[in-house]
PDB file of C-alpha atoms in Angstrom:
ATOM      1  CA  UNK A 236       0.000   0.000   0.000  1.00 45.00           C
ATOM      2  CA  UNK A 237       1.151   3.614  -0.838  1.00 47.00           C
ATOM      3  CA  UNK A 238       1.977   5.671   1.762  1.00 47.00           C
ATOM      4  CA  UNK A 239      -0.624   8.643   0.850  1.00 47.00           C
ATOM      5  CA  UNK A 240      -3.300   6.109   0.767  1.00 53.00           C
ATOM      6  CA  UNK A 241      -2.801   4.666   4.382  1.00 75.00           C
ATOM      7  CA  UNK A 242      -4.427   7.306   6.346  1.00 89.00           C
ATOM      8  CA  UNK A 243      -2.551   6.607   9.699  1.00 92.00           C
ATOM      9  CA  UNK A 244       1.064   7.122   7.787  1.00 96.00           C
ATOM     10  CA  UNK A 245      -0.811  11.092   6.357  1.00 96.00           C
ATOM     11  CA  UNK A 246      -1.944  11.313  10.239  1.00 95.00           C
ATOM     12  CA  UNK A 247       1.889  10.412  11.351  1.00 97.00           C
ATOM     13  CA  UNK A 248       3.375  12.598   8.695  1.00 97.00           C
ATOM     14  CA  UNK A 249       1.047  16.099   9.926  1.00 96.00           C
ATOM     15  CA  UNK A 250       1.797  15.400  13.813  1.00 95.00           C
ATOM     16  CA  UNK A 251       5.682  14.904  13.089  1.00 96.00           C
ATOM     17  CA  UNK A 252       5.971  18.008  11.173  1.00 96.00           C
ATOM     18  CA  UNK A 253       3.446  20.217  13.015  1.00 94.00           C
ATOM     19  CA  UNK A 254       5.123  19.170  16.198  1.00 94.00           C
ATOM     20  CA  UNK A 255       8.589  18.937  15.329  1.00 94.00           C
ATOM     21  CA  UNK A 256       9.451  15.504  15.948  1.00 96.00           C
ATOM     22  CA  UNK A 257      12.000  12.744  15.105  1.00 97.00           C
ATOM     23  CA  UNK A 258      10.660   9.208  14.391  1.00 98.00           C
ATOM     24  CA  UNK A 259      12.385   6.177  14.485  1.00 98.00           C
ATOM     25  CA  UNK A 260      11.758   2.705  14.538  1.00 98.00           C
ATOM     26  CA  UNK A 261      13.235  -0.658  15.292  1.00 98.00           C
ATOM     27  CA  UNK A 262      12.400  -3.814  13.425  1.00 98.00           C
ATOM     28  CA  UNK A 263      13.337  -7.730  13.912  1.00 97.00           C
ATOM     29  CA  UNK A 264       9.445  -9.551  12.366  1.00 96.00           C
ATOM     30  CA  UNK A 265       9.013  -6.698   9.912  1.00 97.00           C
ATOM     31  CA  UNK A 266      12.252  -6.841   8.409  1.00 95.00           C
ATOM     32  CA  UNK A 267      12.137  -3.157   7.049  1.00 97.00           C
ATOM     33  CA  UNK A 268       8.252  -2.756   5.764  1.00 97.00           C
ATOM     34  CA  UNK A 269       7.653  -0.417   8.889  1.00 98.00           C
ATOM     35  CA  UNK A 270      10.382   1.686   7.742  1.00 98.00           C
ATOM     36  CA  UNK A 271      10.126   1.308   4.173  1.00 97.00           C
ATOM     37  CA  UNK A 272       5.949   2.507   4.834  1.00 97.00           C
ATOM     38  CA  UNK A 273       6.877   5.182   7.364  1.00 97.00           C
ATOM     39  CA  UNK A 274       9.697   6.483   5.528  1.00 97.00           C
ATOM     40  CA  UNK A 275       7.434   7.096   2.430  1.00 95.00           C
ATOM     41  CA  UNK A 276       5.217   9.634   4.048  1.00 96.00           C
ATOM     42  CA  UNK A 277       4.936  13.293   3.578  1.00 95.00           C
ATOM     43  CA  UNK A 278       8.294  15.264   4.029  1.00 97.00           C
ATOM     44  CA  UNK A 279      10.071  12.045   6.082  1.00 97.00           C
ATOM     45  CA  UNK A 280      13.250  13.426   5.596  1.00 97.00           C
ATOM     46  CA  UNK A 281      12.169  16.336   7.664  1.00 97.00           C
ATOM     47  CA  UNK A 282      10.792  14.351  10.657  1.00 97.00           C
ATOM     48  CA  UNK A 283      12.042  10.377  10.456  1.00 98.00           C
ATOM     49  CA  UNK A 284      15.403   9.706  12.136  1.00 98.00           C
ATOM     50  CA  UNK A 285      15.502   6.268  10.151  1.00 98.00           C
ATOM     51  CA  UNK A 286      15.153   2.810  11.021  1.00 98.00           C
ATOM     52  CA  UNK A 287      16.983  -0.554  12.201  1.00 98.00           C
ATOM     53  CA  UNK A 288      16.296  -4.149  11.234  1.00 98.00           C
ATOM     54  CA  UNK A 289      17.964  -6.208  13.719  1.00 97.00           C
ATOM     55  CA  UNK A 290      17.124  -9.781  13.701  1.00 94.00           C
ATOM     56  CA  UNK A 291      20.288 -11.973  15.138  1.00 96.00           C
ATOM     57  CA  UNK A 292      20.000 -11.874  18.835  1.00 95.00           C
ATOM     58  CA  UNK A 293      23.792 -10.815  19.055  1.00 97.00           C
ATOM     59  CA  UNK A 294      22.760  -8.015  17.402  1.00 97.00           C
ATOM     60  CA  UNK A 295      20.046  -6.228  19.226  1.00 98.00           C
ATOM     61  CA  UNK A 296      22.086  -6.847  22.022  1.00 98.00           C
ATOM     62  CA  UNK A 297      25.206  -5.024  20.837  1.00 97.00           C
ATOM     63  CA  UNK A 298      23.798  -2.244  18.787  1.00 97.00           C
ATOM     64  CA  UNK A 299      19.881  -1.686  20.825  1.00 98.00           C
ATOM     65  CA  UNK A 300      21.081  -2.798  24.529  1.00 98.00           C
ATOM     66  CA  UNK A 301      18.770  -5.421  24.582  1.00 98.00           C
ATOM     67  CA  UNK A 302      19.521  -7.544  27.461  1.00 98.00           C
ATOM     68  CA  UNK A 303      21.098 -10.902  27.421  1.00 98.00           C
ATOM     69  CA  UNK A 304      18.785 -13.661  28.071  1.00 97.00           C
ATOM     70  CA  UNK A 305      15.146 -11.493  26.978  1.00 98.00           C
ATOM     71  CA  UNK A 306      13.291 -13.553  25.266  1.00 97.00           C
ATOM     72  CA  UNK A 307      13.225 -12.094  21.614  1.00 96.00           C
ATOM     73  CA  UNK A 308       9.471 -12.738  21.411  1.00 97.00           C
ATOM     74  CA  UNK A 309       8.569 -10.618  24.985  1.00 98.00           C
ATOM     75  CA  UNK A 310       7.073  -7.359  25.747  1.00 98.00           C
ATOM     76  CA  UNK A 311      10.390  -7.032  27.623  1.00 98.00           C
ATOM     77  CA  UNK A 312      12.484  -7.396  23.969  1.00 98.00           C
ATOM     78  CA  UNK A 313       9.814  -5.082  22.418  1.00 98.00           C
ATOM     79  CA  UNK A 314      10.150  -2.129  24.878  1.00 98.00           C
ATOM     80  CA  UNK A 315      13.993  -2.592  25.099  1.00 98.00           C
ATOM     81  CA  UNK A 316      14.064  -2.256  21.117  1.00 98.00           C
ATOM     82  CA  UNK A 317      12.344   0.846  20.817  1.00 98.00           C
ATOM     83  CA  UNK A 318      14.330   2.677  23.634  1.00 98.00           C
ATOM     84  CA  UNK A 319      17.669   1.544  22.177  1.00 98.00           C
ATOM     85  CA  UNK A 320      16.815   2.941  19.209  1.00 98.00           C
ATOM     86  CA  UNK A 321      15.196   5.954  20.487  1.00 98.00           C
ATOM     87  CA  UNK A 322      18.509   6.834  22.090  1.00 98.00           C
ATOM     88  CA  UNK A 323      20.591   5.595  19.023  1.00 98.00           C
ATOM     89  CA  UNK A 324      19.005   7.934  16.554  1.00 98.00           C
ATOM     90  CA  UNK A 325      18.206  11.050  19.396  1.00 97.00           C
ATOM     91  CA  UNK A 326      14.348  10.676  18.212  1.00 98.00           C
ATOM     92  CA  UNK A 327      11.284  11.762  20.257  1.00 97.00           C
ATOM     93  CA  UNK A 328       9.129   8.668  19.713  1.00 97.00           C
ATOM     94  CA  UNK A 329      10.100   4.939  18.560  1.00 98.00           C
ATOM     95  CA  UNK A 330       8.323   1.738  17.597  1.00 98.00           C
ATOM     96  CA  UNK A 331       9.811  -1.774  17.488  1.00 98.00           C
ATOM     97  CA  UNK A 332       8.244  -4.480  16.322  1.00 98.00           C
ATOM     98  CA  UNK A 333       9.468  -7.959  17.026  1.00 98.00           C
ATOM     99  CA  UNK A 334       7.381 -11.580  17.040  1.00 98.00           C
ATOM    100  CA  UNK A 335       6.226 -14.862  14.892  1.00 98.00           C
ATOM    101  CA  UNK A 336       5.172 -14.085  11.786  1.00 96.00           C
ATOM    102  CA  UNK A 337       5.067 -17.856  10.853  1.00 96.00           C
ATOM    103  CA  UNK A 338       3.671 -19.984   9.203  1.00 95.00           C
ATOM    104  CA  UNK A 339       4.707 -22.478  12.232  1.00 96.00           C
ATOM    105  CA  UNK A 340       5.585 -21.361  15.828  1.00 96.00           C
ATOM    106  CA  UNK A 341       9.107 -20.594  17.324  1.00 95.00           C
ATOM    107  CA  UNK A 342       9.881 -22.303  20.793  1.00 92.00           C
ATOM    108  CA  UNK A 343       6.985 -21.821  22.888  1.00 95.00           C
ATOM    109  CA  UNK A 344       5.509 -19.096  20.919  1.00 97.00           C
ATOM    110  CA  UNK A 345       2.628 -19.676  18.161  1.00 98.00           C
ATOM    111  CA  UNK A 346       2.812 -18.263  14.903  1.00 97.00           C
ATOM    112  CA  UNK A 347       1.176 -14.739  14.879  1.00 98.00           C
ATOM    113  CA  UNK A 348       2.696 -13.501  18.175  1.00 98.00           C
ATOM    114  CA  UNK A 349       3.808 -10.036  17.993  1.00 98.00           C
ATOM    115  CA  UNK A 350       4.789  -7.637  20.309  1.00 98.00           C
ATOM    116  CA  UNK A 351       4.914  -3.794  19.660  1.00 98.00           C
ATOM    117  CA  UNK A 352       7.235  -2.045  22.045  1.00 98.00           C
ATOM    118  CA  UNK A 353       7.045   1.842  22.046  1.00 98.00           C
ATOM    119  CA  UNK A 354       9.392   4.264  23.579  1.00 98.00           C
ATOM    120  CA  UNK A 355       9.510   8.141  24.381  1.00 97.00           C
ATOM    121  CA  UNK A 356      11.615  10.182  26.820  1.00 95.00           C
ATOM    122  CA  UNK A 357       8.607   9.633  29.062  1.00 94.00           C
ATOM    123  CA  UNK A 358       8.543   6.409  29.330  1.00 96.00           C
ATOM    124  CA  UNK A 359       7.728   2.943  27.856  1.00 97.00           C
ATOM    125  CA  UNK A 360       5.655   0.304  27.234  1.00 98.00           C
ATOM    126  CA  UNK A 361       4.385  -2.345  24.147  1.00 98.00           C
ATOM    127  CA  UNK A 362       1.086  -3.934  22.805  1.00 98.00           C
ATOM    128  CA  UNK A 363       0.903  -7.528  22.242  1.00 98.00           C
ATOM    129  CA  UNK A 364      -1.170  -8.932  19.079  1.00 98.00           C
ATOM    130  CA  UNK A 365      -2.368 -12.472  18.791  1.00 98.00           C
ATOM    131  CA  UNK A 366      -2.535 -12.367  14.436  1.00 98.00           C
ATOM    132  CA  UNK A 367      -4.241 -14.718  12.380  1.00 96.00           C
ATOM    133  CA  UNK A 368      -3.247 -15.590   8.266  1.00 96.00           C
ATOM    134  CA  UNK A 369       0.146 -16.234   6.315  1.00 97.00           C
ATOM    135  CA  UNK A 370       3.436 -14.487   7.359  1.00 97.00           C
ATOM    136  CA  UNK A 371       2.772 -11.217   4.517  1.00 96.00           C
ATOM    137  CA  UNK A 372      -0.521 -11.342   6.606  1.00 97.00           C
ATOM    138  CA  UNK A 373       0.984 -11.245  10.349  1.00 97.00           C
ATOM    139  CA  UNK A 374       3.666  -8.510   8.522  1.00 96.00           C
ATOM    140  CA  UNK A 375       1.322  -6.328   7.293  1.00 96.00           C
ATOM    141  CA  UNK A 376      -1.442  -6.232  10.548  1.00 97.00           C
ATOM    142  CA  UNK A 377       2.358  -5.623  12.454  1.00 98.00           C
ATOM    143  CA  UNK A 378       3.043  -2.582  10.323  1.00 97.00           C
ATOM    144  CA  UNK A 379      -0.254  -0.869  10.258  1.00 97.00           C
ATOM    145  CA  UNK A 380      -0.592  -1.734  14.202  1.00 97.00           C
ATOM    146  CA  UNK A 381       2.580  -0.300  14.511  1.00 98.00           C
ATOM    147  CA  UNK A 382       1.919   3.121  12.522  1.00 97.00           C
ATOM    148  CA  UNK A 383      -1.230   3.344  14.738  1.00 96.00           C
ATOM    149  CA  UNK A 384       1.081   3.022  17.594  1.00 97.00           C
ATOM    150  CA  UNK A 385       3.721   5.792  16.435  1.00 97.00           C
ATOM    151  CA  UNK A 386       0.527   8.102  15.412  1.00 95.00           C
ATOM    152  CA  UNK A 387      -1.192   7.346  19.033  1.00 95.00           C
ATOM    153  CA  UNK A 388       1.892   8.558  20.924  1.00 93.00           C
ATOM    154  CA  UNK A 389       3.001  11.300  18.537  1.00 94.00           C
ATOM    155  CA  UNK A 390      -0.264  12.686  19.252  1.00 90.00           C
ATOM    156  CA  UNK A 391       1.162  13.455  23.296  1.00 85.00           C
ATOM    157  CA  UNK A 392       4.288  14.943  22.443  1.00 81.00           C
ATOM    158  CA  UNK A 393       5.769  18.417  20.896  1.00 70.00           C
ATOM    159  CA  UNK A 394       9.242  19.056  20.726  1.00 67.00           C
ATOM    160  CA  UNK A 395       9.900  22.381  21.322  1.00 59.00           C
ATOM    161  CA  UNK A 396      11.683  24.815  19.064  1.00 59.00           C
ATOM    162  CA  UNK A 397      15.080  27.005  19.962  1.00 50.00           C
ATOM    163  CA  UNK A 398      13.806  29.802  21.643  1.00 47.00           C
ATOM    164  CA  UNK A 399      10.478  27.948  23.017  1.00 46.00           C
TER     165      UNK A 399
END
């Protein structure tokens, strides 16, 4: 889907410029759509920071501060995501997604587990989704969850400008 036809990437795109914010997000299950969507709304180079698909273990660790032994398909891994990225590229708001997109389980976890972890300088937290249909299925209900998420929380915050 186009970016200018999914309403909540417009909505994301007007609060990040009108309140002067940098957007970032953090990926393992979604192996770059949310970024590739996000980054294609309105004037993104103005407002998103960029994105980070990490899906080795190793590597959220080293690069997002993830901490060893989280399960990589927890609320815990979600919310650590987003706020290592949030610091790594200085943004205001930052969604991670990571899960089981499918088609079979992983460990203990059934196919169509997701967690979305979101992070601001206020705090933290994540949503967990319980998806149904094929992997491009449980990858694009993660994305659009996802830009809901970012568009939900952008909605609280305004960075303010030099001078403010």
């Amino acid at each position: 889907m186009a970016a200018e036809d999914h309403d909540d990437v417009v909505r994301l795109s007007e609060l990040a410029q009108s309140r002067h914010l940098r957007v970032c997000v953090a990926e393992s299950l979604t192996s770059g759509r949310l970024a590739n969507t996000v980054g294609a709304g309105g004037k993104a180079s103005e407002w998103f920071a960029g994105g980070i698909v990490a899906y080795f273990t190793e590597v959220k660790e080293r690069v997002l501060g993830l901490t060893p032994g989280t399960d990589p398909v927890s609320a815990a891994c979600a919310e650590e995501l987003a706020a290592g990225a949030r610091t790594l590229f200085d943004a205001d708001i930052c969604v991670a997604t990571t899960g089981v997109g499918g088609p079979g389980p992983e460990g203990k976890h059934p196919a169509g587990t997701v967690y979305l972890g979101w992070a601001t300088a206020e705090g933290r937290g994540h949503r967990r989704l319980d998806l149904d249909g094929d992997p491009d299925d449980v990858m694009d209900a993660s994305v659009d969850a996802a830009i809901r998420l970012l568009a939900f929380h952008a909605e609280g915050l305004r960075r303010p400008l030099d001078g403010d």
